[in-house]
mmCIF file of C-alpha atoms in Angstrom:
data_model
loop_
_atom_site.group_PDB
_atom_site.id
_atom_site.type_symbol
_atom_site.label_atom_id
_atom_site.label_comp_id
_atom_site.label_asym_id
_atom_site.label_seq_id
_atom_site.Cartn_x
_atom_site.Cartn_y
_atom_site.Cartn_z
ATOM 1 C CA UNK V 14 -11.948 25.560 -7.203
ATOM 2 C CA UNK V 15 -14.767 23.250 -6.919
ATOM 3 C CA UNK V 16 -13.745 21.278 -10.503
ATOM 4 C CA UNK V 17 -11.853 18.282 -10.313
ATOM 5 C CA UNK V 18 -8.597 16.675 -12.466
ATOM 6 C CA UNK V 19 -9.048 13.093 -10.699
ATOM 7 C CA UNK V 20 -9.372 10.730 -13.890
ATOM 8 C CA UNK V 21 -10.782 7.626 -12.749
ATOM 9 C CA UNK V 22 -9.468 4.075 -14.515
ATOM 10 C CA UNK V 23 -10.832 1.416 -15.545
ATOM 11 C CA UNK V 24 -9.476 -2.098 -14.802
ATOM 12 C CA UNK V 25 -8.574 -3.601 -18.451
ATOM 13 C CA UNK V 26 -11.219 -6.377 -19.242
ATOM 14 C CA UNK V 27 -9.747 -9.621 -19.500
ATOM 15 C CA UNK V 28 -10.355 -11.552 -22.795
ATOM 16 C CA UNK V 29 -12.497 -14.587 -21.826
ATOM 17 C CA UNK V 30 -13.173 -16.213 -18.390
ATOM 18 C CA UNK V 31 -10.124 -18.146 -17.958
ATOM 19 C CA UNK V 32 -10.034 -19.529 -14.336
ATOM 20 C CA UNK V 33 -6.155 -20.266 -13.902
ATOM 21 C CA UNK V 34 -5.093 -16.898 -15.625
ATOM 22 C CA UNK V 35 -7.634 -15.233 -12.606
ATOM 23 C CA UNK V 36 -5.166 -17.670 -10.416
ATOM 24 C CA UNK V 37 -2.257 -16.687 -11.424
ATOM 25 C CA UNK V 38 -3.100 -12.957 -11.287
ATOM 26 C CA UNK V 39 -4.275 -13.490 -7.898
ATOM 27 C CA UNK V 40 -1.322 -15.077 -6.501
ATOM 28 C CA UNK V 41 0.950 -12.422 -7.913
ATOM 29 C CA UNK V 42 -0.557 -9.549 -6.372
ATOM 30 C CA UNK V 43 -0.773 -11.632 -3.210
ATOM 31 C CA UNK V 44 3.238 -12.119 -3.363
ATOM 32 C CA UNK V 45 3.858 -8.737 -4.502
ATOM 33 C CA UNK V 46 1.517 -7.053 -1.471
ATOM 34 C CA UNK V 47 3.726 -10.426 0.585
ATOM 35 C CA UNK V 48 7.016 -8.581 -0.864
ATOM 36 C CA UNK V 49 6.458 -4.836 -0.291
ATOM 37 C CA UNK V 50 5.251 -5.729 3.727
ATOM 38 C CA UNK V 51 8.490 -7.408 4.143
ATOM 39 C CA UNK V 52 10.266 -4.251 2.629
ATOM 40 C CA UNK V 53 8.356 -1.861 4.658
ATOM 41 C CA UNK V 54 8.905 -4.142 7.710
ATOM 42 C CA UNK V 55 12.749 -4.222 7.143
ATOM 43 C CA UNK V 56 13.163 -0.494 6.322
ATOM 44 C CA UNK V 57 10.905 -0.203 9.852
ATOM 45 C CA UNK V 58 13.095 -2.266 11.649
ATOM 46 C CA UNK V 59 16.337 -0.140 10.353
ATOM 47 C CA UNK V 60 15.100 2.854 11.465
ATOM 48 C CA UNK V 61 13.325 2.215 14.511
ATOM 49 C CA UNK V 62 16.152 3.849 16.598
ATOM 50 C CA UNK V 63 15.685 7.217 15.669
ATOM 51 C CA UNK V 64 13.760 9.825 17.336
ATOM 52 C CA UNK V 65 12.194 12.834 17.258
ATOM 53 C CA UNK V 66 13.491 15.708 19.784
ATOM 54 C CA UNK V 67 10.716 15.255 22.130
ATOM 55 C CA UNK V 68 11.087 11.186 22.492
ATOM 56 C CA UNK V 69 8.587 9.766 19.928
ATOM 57 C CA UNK V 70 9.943 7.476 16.773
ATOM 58 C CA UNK V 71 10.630 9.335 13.690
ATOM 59 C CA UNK V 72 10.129 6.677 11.404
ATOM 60 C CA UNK V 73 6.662 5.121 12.160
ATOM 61 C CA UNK V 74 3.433 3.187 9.879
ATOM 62 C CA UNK V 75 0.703 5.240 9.093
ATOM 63 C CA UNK V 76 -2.941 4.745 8.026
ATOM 64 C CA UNK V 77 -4.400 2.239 10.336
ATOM 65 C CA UNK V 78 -6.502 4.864 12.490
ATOM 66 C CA UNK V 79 -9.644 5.827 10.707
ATOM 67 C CA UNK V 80 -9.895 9.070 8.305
ATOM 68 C CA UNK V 81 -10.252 12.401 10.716
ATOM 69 C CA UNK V 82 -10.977 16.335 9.279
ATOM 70 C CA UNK V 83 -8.563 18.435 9.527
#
């Protein structure tokens, strides 16, 4: 089972050079990344009172820590 399905994708090429279109594309993916932190915070927040059976939250962020082998 060494063979992999990952299919990797290429980023569409943009026609031309334009610099406000790069902007623009910027800032929305900087407001969108703005928006879904605010929804994760909020849904976060909501939840924070619940716990596990031995004490710790059950609702917590993940993926700040670096990469470990399991």
């Amino acid at each position: 089972m060494t063979e992999s399905t990952l299919e990797v994708l290429s980023q569409p090429e943009i026609e031309g050079h334009d610099p406000l279109h790069a902007l623009l594309r910027k800032g929305a993916r900087e407001l969108i990344a703005q928006a879904v932190e605010a929804e994760l915070a909020s849904f976060l927040a909501g939840h924070a009172d619940q716990r596990l059976e031995d004490g710790r939250r059950a609702v917590v962020r993940n993926g700040y820590l670096p990469e470990r082998t399991v």
